[in-house]
mmCIF file of C-alpha atoms in Angstrom:
data_model
loop_
_atom_site.group_PDB
_atom_site.id
_atom_site.type_symbol
_atom_site.label_atom_id
_atom_site.label_comp_id
_atom_site.label_asym_id
_atom_site.label_seq_id
_atom_site.Cartn_x
_atom_site.Cartn_y
_atom_site.Cartn_z
ATOM 1 C CA UNK A 1 -1.329 23.969 -0.336
ATOM 2 C CA UNK A 2 -3.767 24.070 2.533
ATOM 3 C CA UNK A 3 -1.981 25.141 5.727
ATOM 4 C CA UNK A 4 -1.063 22.154 7.854
ATOM 5 C CA UNK A 5 0.582 21.667 11.179
ATOM 6 C CA UNK A 6 4.247 20.826 10.817
ATOM 7 C CA UNK A 7 5.133 17.519 12.385
ATOM 8 C CA UNK A 8 8.197 17.785 14.576
ATOM 9 C CA UNK A 9 10.685 15.014 13.956
ATOM 10 C CA UNK A 10 11.570 13.307 17.178
ATOM 11 C CA UNK A 11 14.315 10.824 17.874
ATOM 12 C CA UNK A 12 13.701 7.741 15.764
ATOM 13 C CA UNK A 13 15.605 4.582 16.530
ATOM 14 C CA UNK A 14 17.930 2.978 13.986
ATOM 15 C CA UNK A 15 16.288 0.898 11.265
ATOM 16 C CA UNK A 16 16.547 -2.884 11.397
ATOM 17 C CA UNK A 17 19.952 -4.140 10.335
ATOM 18 C CA UNK A 18 18.576 -5.642 7.115
ATOM 19 C CA UNK A 19 16.959 -2.333 6.102
ATOM 20 C CA UNK A 20 13.603 -3.913 5.354
ATOM 21 C CA UNK A 21 10.249 -2.188 5.589
ATOM 22 C CA UNK A 22 8.155 -4.102 8.096
ATOM 23 C CA UNK A 23 4.919 -2.391 7.318
ATOM 24 C CA UNK A 24 1.172 -2.361 7.663
ATOM 25 C CA UNK A 25 -1.412 -0.279 5.818
ATOM 26 C CA UNK A 26 -2.850 1.964 8.497
ATOM 27 C CA UNK A 27 -6.576 2.708 8.381
ATOM 28 C CA UNK A 28 -7.254 6.366 9.040
ATOM 29 C CA UNK A 29 -9.879 6.908 11.735
ATOM 30 C CA UNK A 30 -11.145 9.818 13.830
ATOM 31 C CA UNK A 31 -8.186 9.903 16.227
ATOM 32 C CA UNK A 32 -4.845 8.295 17.047
ATOM 33 C CA UNK A 33 -3.322 7.525 20.422
ATOM 34 C CA UNK A 34 -0.218 5.909 21.818
ATOM 35 C CA UNK A 35 -2.339 2.890 22.749
ATOM 36 C CA UNK A 36 -3.271 2.450 19.090
ATOM 37 C CA UNK A 37 0.411 2.209 18.169
ATOM 38 C CA UNK A 38 1.549 -0.137 20.947
ATOM 39 C CA UNK A 39 0.395 -3.341 19.152
ATOM 40 C CA UNK A 40 2.526 -2.372 16.162
ATOM 41 C CA UNK A 41 5.647 -2.209 18.309
ATOM 42 C CA UNK A 42 4.865 -5.603 19.818
ATOM 43 C CA UNK A 43 4.461 -7.101 16.336
ATOM 44 C CA UNK A 44 7.784 -5.740 15.077
ATOM 45 C CA UNK A 45 6.219 -3.195 12.719
ATOM 46 C CA UNK A 46 8.635 -0.435 11.675
ATOM 47 C CA UNK A 47 6.573 1.293 8.951
ATOM 48 C CA UNK A 48 2.991 2.317 8.335
ATOM 49 C CA UNK A 49 1.460 3.346 5.022
ATOM 50 C CA UNK A 50 -1.043 6.176 5.279
ATOM 51 C CA UNK A 51 -3.594 6.510 2.491
ATOM 52 C CA UNK A 52 -5.386 9.777 1.754
ATOM 53 C CA UNK A 53 -7.845 9.701 -1.140
ATOM 54 C CA UNK A 54 -8.549 11.786 -4.192
ATOM 55 C CA UNK A 55 -11.803 11.473 -6.129
ATOM 56 C CA UNK A 56 -12.391 11.199 -9.855
ATOM 57 C CA UNK A 57 -15.937 11.551 -11.246
ATOM 58 C CA UNK A 58 -15.421 8.813 -13.847
ATOM 59 C CA UNK A 59 -12.718 6.733 -15.492
ATOM 60 C CA UNK A 60 -12.587 8.996 -18.561
ATOM 61 C CA UNK A 61 -13.107 12.311 -16.753
ATOM 62 C CA UNK A 62 -9.855 14.331 -16.610
ATOM 63 C CA UNK A 63 -10.439 15.719 -13.141
ATOM 64 C CA UNK A 64 -8.951 14.617 -9.829
ATOM 65 C CA UNK A 65 -10.632 16.233 -6.862
ATOM 66 C CA UNK A 66 -8.475 17.028 -3.844
ATOM 67 C CA UNK A 67 -10.049 16.882 -0.383
ATOM 68 C CA UNK A 68 -7.689 17.827 2.436
ATOM 69 C CA UNK A 69 -10.137 18.244 5.313
ATOM 70 C CA UNK A 70 -12.178 15.841 7.403
ATOM 71 C CA UNK A 71 -15.701 16.364 6.119
ATOM 72 C CA UNK A 72 -18.605 13.976 6.230
ATOM 73 C CA UNK A 73 -17.063 11.554 3.729
ATOM 74 C CA UNK A 74 -13.580 11.582 5.180
ATOM 75 C CA UNK A 75 -12.022 10.363 8.375
ATOM 76 C CA UNK A 76 -9.880 12.802 10.307
ATOM 77 C CA UNK A 77 -7.011 10.345 9.800
ATOM 78 C CA UNK A 78 -7.084 10.989 6.057
ATOM 79 C CA UNK A 79 -6.967 14.780 6.421
ATOM 80 C CA UNK A 80 -3.687 16.668 6.255
ATOM 81 C CA UNK A 81 -3.789 17.322 9.990
ATOM 82 C CA UNK A 82 -4.549 13.680 10.747
ATOM 83 C CA UNK A 83 -1.816 12.367 8.468
ATOM 84 C CA UNK A 84 0.816 14.568 10.080
ATOM 85 C CA UNK A 85 -0.199 13.923 13.663
ATOM 86 C CA UNK A 86 -0.373 10.171 13.062
ATOM 87 C CA UNK A 87 3.090 10.254 11.489
ATOM 88 C CA UNK A 88 4.498 12.311 14.359
ATOM 89 C CA UNK A 89 3.134 9.911 16.967
ATOM 90 C CA UNK A 90 4.444 6.955 14.984
ATOM 91 C CA UNK A 91 7.879 8.599 14.808
ATOM 92 C CA UNK A 92 7.917 8.829 18.584
ATOM 93 C CA UNK A 93 7.774 5.021 18.617
ATOM 94 C CA UNK A 94 10.430 4.599 15.936
ATOM 95 C CA UNK A 95 7.848 3.816 13.255
ATOM 96 C CA UNK A 96 8.335 5.404 9.846
ATOM 97 C CA UNK A 97 5.635 6.505 7.405
ATOM 98 C CA UNK A 98 5.088 5.890 3.701
ATOM 99 C CA UNK A 99 2.527 8.362 2.367
ATOM 100 C CA UNK A 100 0.559 6.532 -0.329
ATOM 101 C CA UNK A 101 -2.294 8.533 -1.896
ATOM 102 C CA UNK A 102 -5.018 6.609 -3.750
ATOM 103 C CA UNK A 103 -7.763 7.539 -6.205
ATOM 104 C CA UNK A 104 -11.428 6.592 -5.871
ATOM 105 C CA UNK A 105 -13.513 6.525 -9.035
ATOM 106 C CA UNK A 106 -17.149 7.580 -9.029
ATOM 107 C CA UNK A 107 -19.869 7.219 -11.637
ATOM 108 C CA UNK A 108 -19.666 5.170 -14.819
ATOM 109 C CA UNK A 109 -16.611 3.743 -16.466
ATOM 110 C CA UNK A 110 -14.996 1.795 -13.673
ATOM 111 C CA UNK A 111 -14.428 1.521 -9.958
ATOM 112 C CA UNK A 112 -10.704 0.713 -9.859
ATOM 113 C CA UNK A 113 -7.842 3.152 -10.551
ATOM 114 C CA UNK A 114 -6.673 0.795 -13.274
ATOM 115 C CA UNK A 115 -9.764 1.815 -15.240
ATOM 116 C CA UNK A 116 -8.581 5.442 -15.574
ATOM 117 C CA UNK A 117 -8.248 6.035 -19.303
ATOM 118 C CA UNK A 118 -8.782 9.204 -21.264
ATOM 119 C CA UNK A 119 -10.255 9.291 -24.776
ATOM 120 C CA UNK A 120 -8.110 12.022 -26.350
ATOM 121 C CA UNK A 121 -4.639 13.525 -26.101
ATOM 122 C CA UNK A 122 -6.158 16.740 -24.772
ATOM 123 C CA UNK A 123 -7.921 14.859 -22.011
ATOM 124 C CA UNK A 124 -4.713 13.036 -21.132
ATOM 125 C CA UNK A 125 -2.933 16.371 -20.793
ATOM 126 C CA UNK A 126 -5.752 17.682 -18.610
ATOM 127 C CA UNK A 127 -5.723 14.528 -16.473
ATOM 128 C CA UNK A 128 -1.988 14.690 -15.815
ATOM 129 C CA UNK A 129 -2.293 18.393 -14.940
ATOM 130 C CA UNK A 130 -5.085 17.649 -12.471
ATOM 131 C CA UNK A 131 -3.363 14.585 -11.041
ATOM 132 C CA UNK A 132 -0.144 16.593 -10.655
ATOM 133 C CA UNK A 133 -1.945 19.160 -8.503
ATOM 134 C CA UNK A 134 -3.290 16.309 -6.370
ATOM 135 C CA UNK A 135 -0.060 14.384 -5.912
ATOM 136 C CA UNK A 136 2.156 17.458 -5.466
ATOM 137 C CA UNK A 137 -0.056 18.562 -2.601
ATOM 138 C CA UNK A 138 0.692 15.307 -0.801
ATOM 139 C CA UNK A 139 4.371 15.556 -1.683
ATOM 140 C CA UNK A 140 4.327 18.874 0.203
ATOM 141 C CA UNK A 141 2.563 17.195 3.127
ATOM 142 C CA UNK A 142 5.242 14.481 3.157
ATOM 143 C CA UNK A 143 8.007 17.104 3.115
ATOM 144 C CA UNK A 144 6.320 19.180 5.826
ATOM 145 C CA UNK A 145 6.066 16.182 8.109
ATOM 146 C CA UNK A 146 9.520 14.788 7.269
ATOM 147 C CA UNK A 147 7.811 11.557 6.235
ATOM 148 C CA UNK A 148 10.089 8.706 5.306
ATOM 149 C CA UNK A 149 8.772 7.652 1.901
ATOM 150 C CA UNK A 150 6.309 8.756 -0.757
ATOM 151 C CA UNK A 151 4.323 6.776 -3.307
ATOM 152 C CA UNK A 152 3.606 8.793 -6.454
ATOM 153 C CA UNK A 153 0.657 6.688 -7.674
ATOM 154 C CA UNK A 154 -1.224 3.471 -7.095
ATOM 155 C CA UNK A 155 -2.471 0.991 -9.714
ATOM 156 C CA UNK A 156 -2.980 3.567 -12.465
ATOM 157 C CA UNK A 157 -2.299 0.833 -14.993
ATOM 158 C CA UNK A 158 -3.517 2.571 -18.159
ATOM 159 C CA UNK A 159 -1.542 5.730 -17.453
ATOM 160 C CA UNK A 160 1.944 4.240 -17.217
ATOM 161 C CA UNK A 161 2.403 4.073 -20.990
ATOM 162 C CA UNK A 162 2.660 7.879 -20.797
ATOM 163 C CA UNK A 163 6.267 7.602 -19.725
ATOM 164 C CA UNK A 164 7.290 11.169 -20.535
ATOM 165 C CA UNK A 165 4.474 12.618 -18.426
ATOM 166 C CA UNK A 166 5.367 10.423 -15.471
ATOM 167 C CA UNK A 167 9.064 11.309 -15.716
ATOM 168 C CA UNK A 168 8.204 15.002 -15.780
ATOM 169 C CA UNK A 169 5.976 14.556 -12.739
ATOM 170 C CA UNK A 170 8.681 12.645 -10.869
ATOM 171 C CA UNK A 171 11.023 15.583 -11.468
ATOM 172 C CA UNK A 172 8.417 17.968 -10.068
ATOM 173 C CA UNK A 173 7.893 15.770 -7.010
ATOM 174 C CA UNK A 174 11.624 15.561 -6.296
ATOM 175 C CA UNK A 175 11.809 19.333 -6.188
ATOM 176 C CA UNK A 176 9.168 19.311 -3.449
ATOM 177 C CA UNK A 177 9.863 16.133 -1.469
ATOM 178 C CA UNK A 178 13.384 14.982 -0.675
ATOM 179 C CA UNK A 179 12.835 11.422 0.530
ATOM 180 C CA UNK A 180 12.650 8.088 -1.322
ATOM 181 C CA UNK A 181 9.984 7.603 -3.992
ATOM 182 C CA UNK A 182 8.120 4.611 -5.376
ATOM 183 C CA UNK A 183 5.104 3.786 -7.496
ATOM 184 C CA UNK A 184 2.649 1.005 -6.520
ATOM 185 C CA UNK A 185 2.037 -1.147 -9.615
ATOM 186 C CA UNK A 186 -0.622 -3.811 -9.830
ATOM 187 C CA UNK A 187 0.374 -7.477 -9.762
ATOM 188 C CA UNK A 188 -1.441 -8.364 -13.001
ATOM 189 C CA UNK A 189 1.344 -7.260 -15.336
ATOM 190 C CA UNK A 190 1.502 -3.524 -14.724
ATOM 191 C CA UNK A 191 4.703 -3.861 -12.697
ATOM 192 C CA UNK A 192 6.434 -5.144 -15.848
ATOM 193 C CA UNK A 193 4.982 -2.384 -18.046
ATOM 194 C CA UNK A 194 6.317 0.552 -16.025
ATOM 195 C CA UNK A 195 9.350 2.015 -17.833
ATOM 196 C CA UNK A 196 10.290 4.675 -15.299
ATOM 197 C CA UNK A 197 11.440 2.464 -12.428
ATOM 198 C CA UNK A 198 14.963 3.797 -12.952
ATOM 199 C CA UNK A 199 13.742 7.264 -11.887
ATOM 200 C CA UNK A 200 12.451 5.944 -8.540
ATOM 201 C CA UNK A 201 14.164 4.574 -5.451
ATOM 202 C CA UNK A 202 12.428 1.234 -5.195
ATOM 203 C CA UNK A 203 9.908 -0.832 -7.129
ATOM 204 C CA UNK A 204 6.488 -1.066 -5.508
ATOM 205 C CA UNK A 205 4.127 -3.949 -6.249
ATOM 206 C CA UNK A 206 0.550 -4.512 -5.109
ATOM 207 C CA UNK A 207 1.133 -8.227 -4.618
ATOM 208 C CA UNK A 208 -2.310 -9.826 -4.835
ATOM 209 C CA UNK A 209 -1.087 -12.673 -7.028
ATOM 210 C CA UNK A 210 -3.603 -15.563 -7.303
ATOM 211 C CA UNK A 211 -2.036 -18.642 -5.762
ATOM 212 C CA UNK A 212 -4.730 -21.300 -5.820
ATOM 213 C CA UNK A 213 -7.821 -22.486 -7.690
ATOM 214 C CA UNK A 214 -9.285 -24.248 -4.672
ATOM 215 C CA UNK A 215 -10.289 -23.400 -1.127
ATOM 216 C CA UNK A 216 -7.944 -24.122 1.762
ATOM 217 C CA UNK A 217 -4.737 -24.820 -0.152
ATOM 218 C CA UNK A 218 -1.808 -26.301 1.718
ATOM 219 C CA UNK A 219 1.301 -24.245 2.405
ATOM 220 C CA UNK A 220 3.217 -26.512 0.002
ATOM 221 C CA UNK A 221 0.748 -25.644 -2.750
ATOM 222 C CA UNK A 222 1.135 -21.942 -2.018
ATOM 223 C CA UNK A 223 4.932 -22.146 -2.003
ATOM 224 C CA UNK A 224 4.884 -23.814 -5.411
ATOM 225 C CA UNK A 225 2.433 -21.230 -6.775
ATOM 226 C CA UNK A 226 4.732 -18.389 -5.739
ATOM 227 C CA UNK A 227 7.606 -19.612 -7.944
ATOM 228 C CA UNK A 228 6.504 -18.078 -11.295
ATOM 229 C CA UNK A 229 5.802 -14.607 -9.768
ATOM 230 C CA UNK A 230 9.071 -14.882 -7.853
ATOM 231 C CA UNK A 231 11.015 -15.409 -11.089
ATOM 232 C CA UNK A 232 9.273 -12.461 -12.771
ATOM 233 C CA UNK A 233 9.978 -10.167 -9.829
ATOM 234 C CA UNK A 234 13.602 -11.235 -9.602
ATOM 235 C CA UNK A 235 14.036 -10.565 -13.320
ATOM 236 C CA UNK A 236 12.601 -7.065 -12.858
ATOM 237 C CA UNK A 237 15.017 -6.414 -10.011
ATOM 238 C CA UNK A 238 17.935 -7.498 -12.190
ATOM 239 C CA UNK A 239 16.745 -5.317 -15.071
ATOM 240 C CA UNK A 240 16.518 -2.113 -13.040
ATOM 241 C CA UNK A 241 18.832 -2.911 -10.123
ATOM 242 C CA UNK A 242 16.225 -1.585 -7.713
ATOM 243 C CA UNK A 243 14.943 -3.248 -4.536
ATOM 244 C CA UNK A 244 11.344 -4.477 -4.553
ATOM 245 C CA UNK A 245 8.759 -3.744 -1.865
ATOM 246 C CA UNK A 246 5.228 -5.104 -1.723
ATOM 247 C CA UNK A 247 3.377 -1.834 -1.186
ATOM 248 C CA UNK A 248 0.305 -3.942 -0.440
ATOM 249 C CA UNK A 249 -0.168 -7.633 0.224
ATOM 250 C CA UNK A 250 -2.831 -9.379 2.230
ATOM 251 C CA UNK A 251 -5.332 -12.177 2.544
ATOM 252 C CA UNK A 252 -8.889 -12.435 3.784
ATOM 253 C CA UNK A 253 -9.804 -14.737 6.644
ATOM 254 C CA UNK A 254 -11.756 -17.012 4.324
ATOM 255 C CA UNK A 255 -11.236 -20.456 2.720
ATOM 256 C CA UNK A 256 -10.841 -18.860 -0.741
ATOM 257 C CA UNK A 257 -8.255 -16.285 0.389
ATOM 258 C CA UNK A 258 -5.617 -17.430 -2.142
ATOM 259 C CA UNK A 259 -7.907 -17.689 -5.199
ATOM 260 C CA UNK A 260 -8.498 -13.992 -5.849
ATOM 261 C CA UNK A 261 -6.697 -12.231 -2.997
ATOM 262 C CA UNK A 262 -7.789 -8.773 -4.187
ATOM 263 C CA UNK A 263 -11.512 -9.480 -3.740
ATOM 264 C CA UNK A 264 -13.124 -8.103 -0.604
ATOM 265 C CA UNK A 265 -15.137 -10.480 1.584
ATOM 266 C CA UNK A 266 -18.911 -10.296 1.463
ATOM 267 C CA UNK A 267 -19.669 -7.660 4.078
ATOM 268 C CA UNK A 268 -23.154 -9.092 4.569
ATOM 269 C CA UNK A 269 -21.804 -12.519 5.470
ATOM 270 C CA UNK A 270 -21.288 -11.656 9.129
ATOM 271 C CA UNK A 271 -22.246 -15.172 10.233
ATOM 272 C CA UNK A 272 -19.785 -16.919 7.902
ATOM 273 C CA UNK A 273 -17.186 -18.873 9.918
ATOM 274 C CA UNK A 274 -13.709 -17.399 9.405
ATOM 275 C CA UNK A 275 -10.827 -19.519 8.168
ATOM 276 C CA UNK A 276 -7.827 -18.355 10.146
ATOM 277 C CA UNK A 277 -5.719 -21.378 9.178
ATOM 278 C CA UNK A 278 -5.850 -20.567 5.455
ATOM 279 C CA UNK A 279 -4.981 -16.920 6.097
ATOM 280 C CA UNK A 280 -2.019 -17.963 8.264
ATOM 281 C CA UNK A 281 -0.805 -20.441 5.610
ATOM 282 C CA UNK A 282 -0.865 -17.648 3.036
ATOM 283 C CA UNK A 283 1.240 -15.461 5.312
ATOM 284 C CA UNK A 284 3.700 -18.269 5.987
ATOM 285 C CA UNK A 285 4.187 -19.003 2.286
ATOM 286 C CA UNK A 286 4.603 -15.307 1.516
ATOM 287 C CA UNK A 287 7.320 -14.747 4.078
ATOM 288 C CA UNK A 288 9.126 -18.031 3.396
ATOM 289 C CA UNK A 289 9.290 -17.192 -0.303
ATOM 290 C CA UNK A 290 10.428 -13.582 -0.173
ATOM 291 C CA UNK A 291 12.027 -12.710 3.170
ATOM 292 C CA UNK A 292 15.283 -14.616 2.445
ATOM 293 C CA UNK A 293 15.781 -12.741 -0.872
ATOM 294 C CA UNK A 294 18.328 -9.922 -0.463
ATOM 295 C CA UNK A 295 16.632 -7.814 -3.184
ATOM 296 C CA UNK A 296 13.307 -7.947 -1.353
ATOM 297 C CA UNK A 297 13.119 -4.910 0.918
ATOM 298 C CA UNK A 298 9.842 -5.407 2.735
ATOM 299 C CA UNK A 299 6.088 -5.271 2.578
ATOM 300 C CA UNK A 300 2.988 -3.510 3.825
ATOM 301 C CA UNK A 301 0.247 -5.817 5.085
ATOM 302 C CA UNK A 302 -3.277 -4.853 4.059
ATOM 303 C CA UNK A 303 -4.543 -3.812 6.517
ATOM 304 C CA UNK A 304 -4.477 -2.599 10.142
ATOM 305 C CA UNK A 305 -7.341 -1.034 12.107
ATOM 306 C CA UNK A 306 -6.218 1.134 15.045
ATOM 307 C CA UNK A 307 -7.840 0.102 18.293
ATOM 308 C CA UNK A 308 -9.385 -3.104 16.943
ATOM 309 C CA UNK A 309 -10.239 -5.425 19.825
ATOM 310 C CA UNK A 310 -10.366 -9.249 19.722
ATOM 311 C CA UNK A 311 -14.154 -9.101 20.007
ATOM 312 C CA UNK A 312 -14.463 -6.410 17.309
ATOM 313 C CA UNK A 313 -17.010 -6.351 14.481
ATOM 314 C CA UNK A 314 -17.647 -9.712 12.829
ATOM 315 C CA UNK A 315 -16.959 -8.366 9.357
ATOM 316 C CA UNK A 316 -13.465 -7.470 10.497
ATOM 317 C CA UNK A 317 -13.028 -11.125 11.375
ATOM 318 C CA UNK A 318 -13.477 -12.071 7.693
ATOM 319 C CA UNK A 319 -11.535 -9.001 6.635
ATOM 320 C CA UNK A 320 -7.932 -8.688 5.467
ATOM 321 C CA UNK A 321 -6.574 -7.679 8.847
ATOM 322 C CA UNK A 322 -4.304 -10.206 10.605
ATOM 323 C CA UNK A 323 -5.061 -8.628 13.981
ATOM 324 C CA UNK A 324 -5.809 -11.083 16.794
ATOM 325 C CA UNK A 325 -5.420 -14.025 14.421
ATOM 326 C CA UNK A 326 -2.671 -16.614 13.820
ATOM 327 C CA UNK A 327 -1.592 -14.598 10.769
ATOM 328 C CA UNK A 328 -0.478 -11.801 13.086
ATOM 329 C CA UNK A 329 1.758 -14.254 14.922
ATOM 330 C CA UNK A 330 3.308 -15.368 11.622
ATOM 331 C CA UNK A 331 3.871 -11.743 10.613
ATOM 332 C CA UNK A 332 5.414 -10.854 13.968
ATOM 333 C CA UNK A 333 7.781 -13.818 13.903
ATOM 334 C CA UNK A 334 9.236 -12.683 10.580
ATOM 335 C CA UNK A 335 9.175 -8.977 11.354
ATOM 336 C CA UNK A 336 11.093 -9.495 14.576
ATOM 337 C CA UNK A 337 13.879 -11.347 12.771
ATOM 338 C CA UNK A 338 16.921 -9.191 12.073
ATOM 339 C CA UNK A 339 15.794 -6.308 14.274
#
């Protein structure tokens, strides 16, 4: 493990009485200050997810490259030092941290972690060995910084059938990191294919469920569309007796936000008028559907840019962030309940 500065745990206030994770996915940048964290406190946020990246040359290449510094392709906030300092400053404000490493794919064969698929047993063994080196490094970072939760993988849909390998890796991680563990499964069926939920502390779901086939759906339409996923998630909770957390959920500020919520907005469409009402309706339907469920233990909104101002870049205005939009008010109203 690359030497890192140990984060000193400071006094953290008691968690909300309902124990829920009121989270946002924090975007690593080139610095972090107390001013960056103040808006989180005002919005009732009690958790941030920090996301360092590993790199894989291709979907079928059994090699995960670990980058722990802040070189040209990496923000300081994604380096070991940046992760720990951000977590320490968040702790000072009573905000906990979920460390949630992701993989980026390069080259041919896919662009999404769900495309990772080896072509032979030997390559699968090599991939798990390489991925283990990657994820165990971040487990050590999480232990060093006394971070409050750790995600062992994100949307690696074609790997989860290798149950024995994942169970072995979970055992290795638990010997390094002594906090709660989860895995972040994709909404499109992966969350029901994972067989090792019993070995983890809570079920993580990347909750980009499609909720509409048309632009600008009403909240009533969205509430109705949530019912089938709600039943599937509740059945999974009953099967494993584990709480469920949306490790990511979010909506663009566009009329089609509920059609394919996982699709990024067109970054060239800087002159496109935003649709804040549709984004806010999506947030309202989300919280109204899940927050009253006792088995639902929170969510992490995708995503939150430190220091973003109301007159920030136009592409952020179409982006997933709720900052300075009605969606942030909806989020804050629910997050502040039960605190």
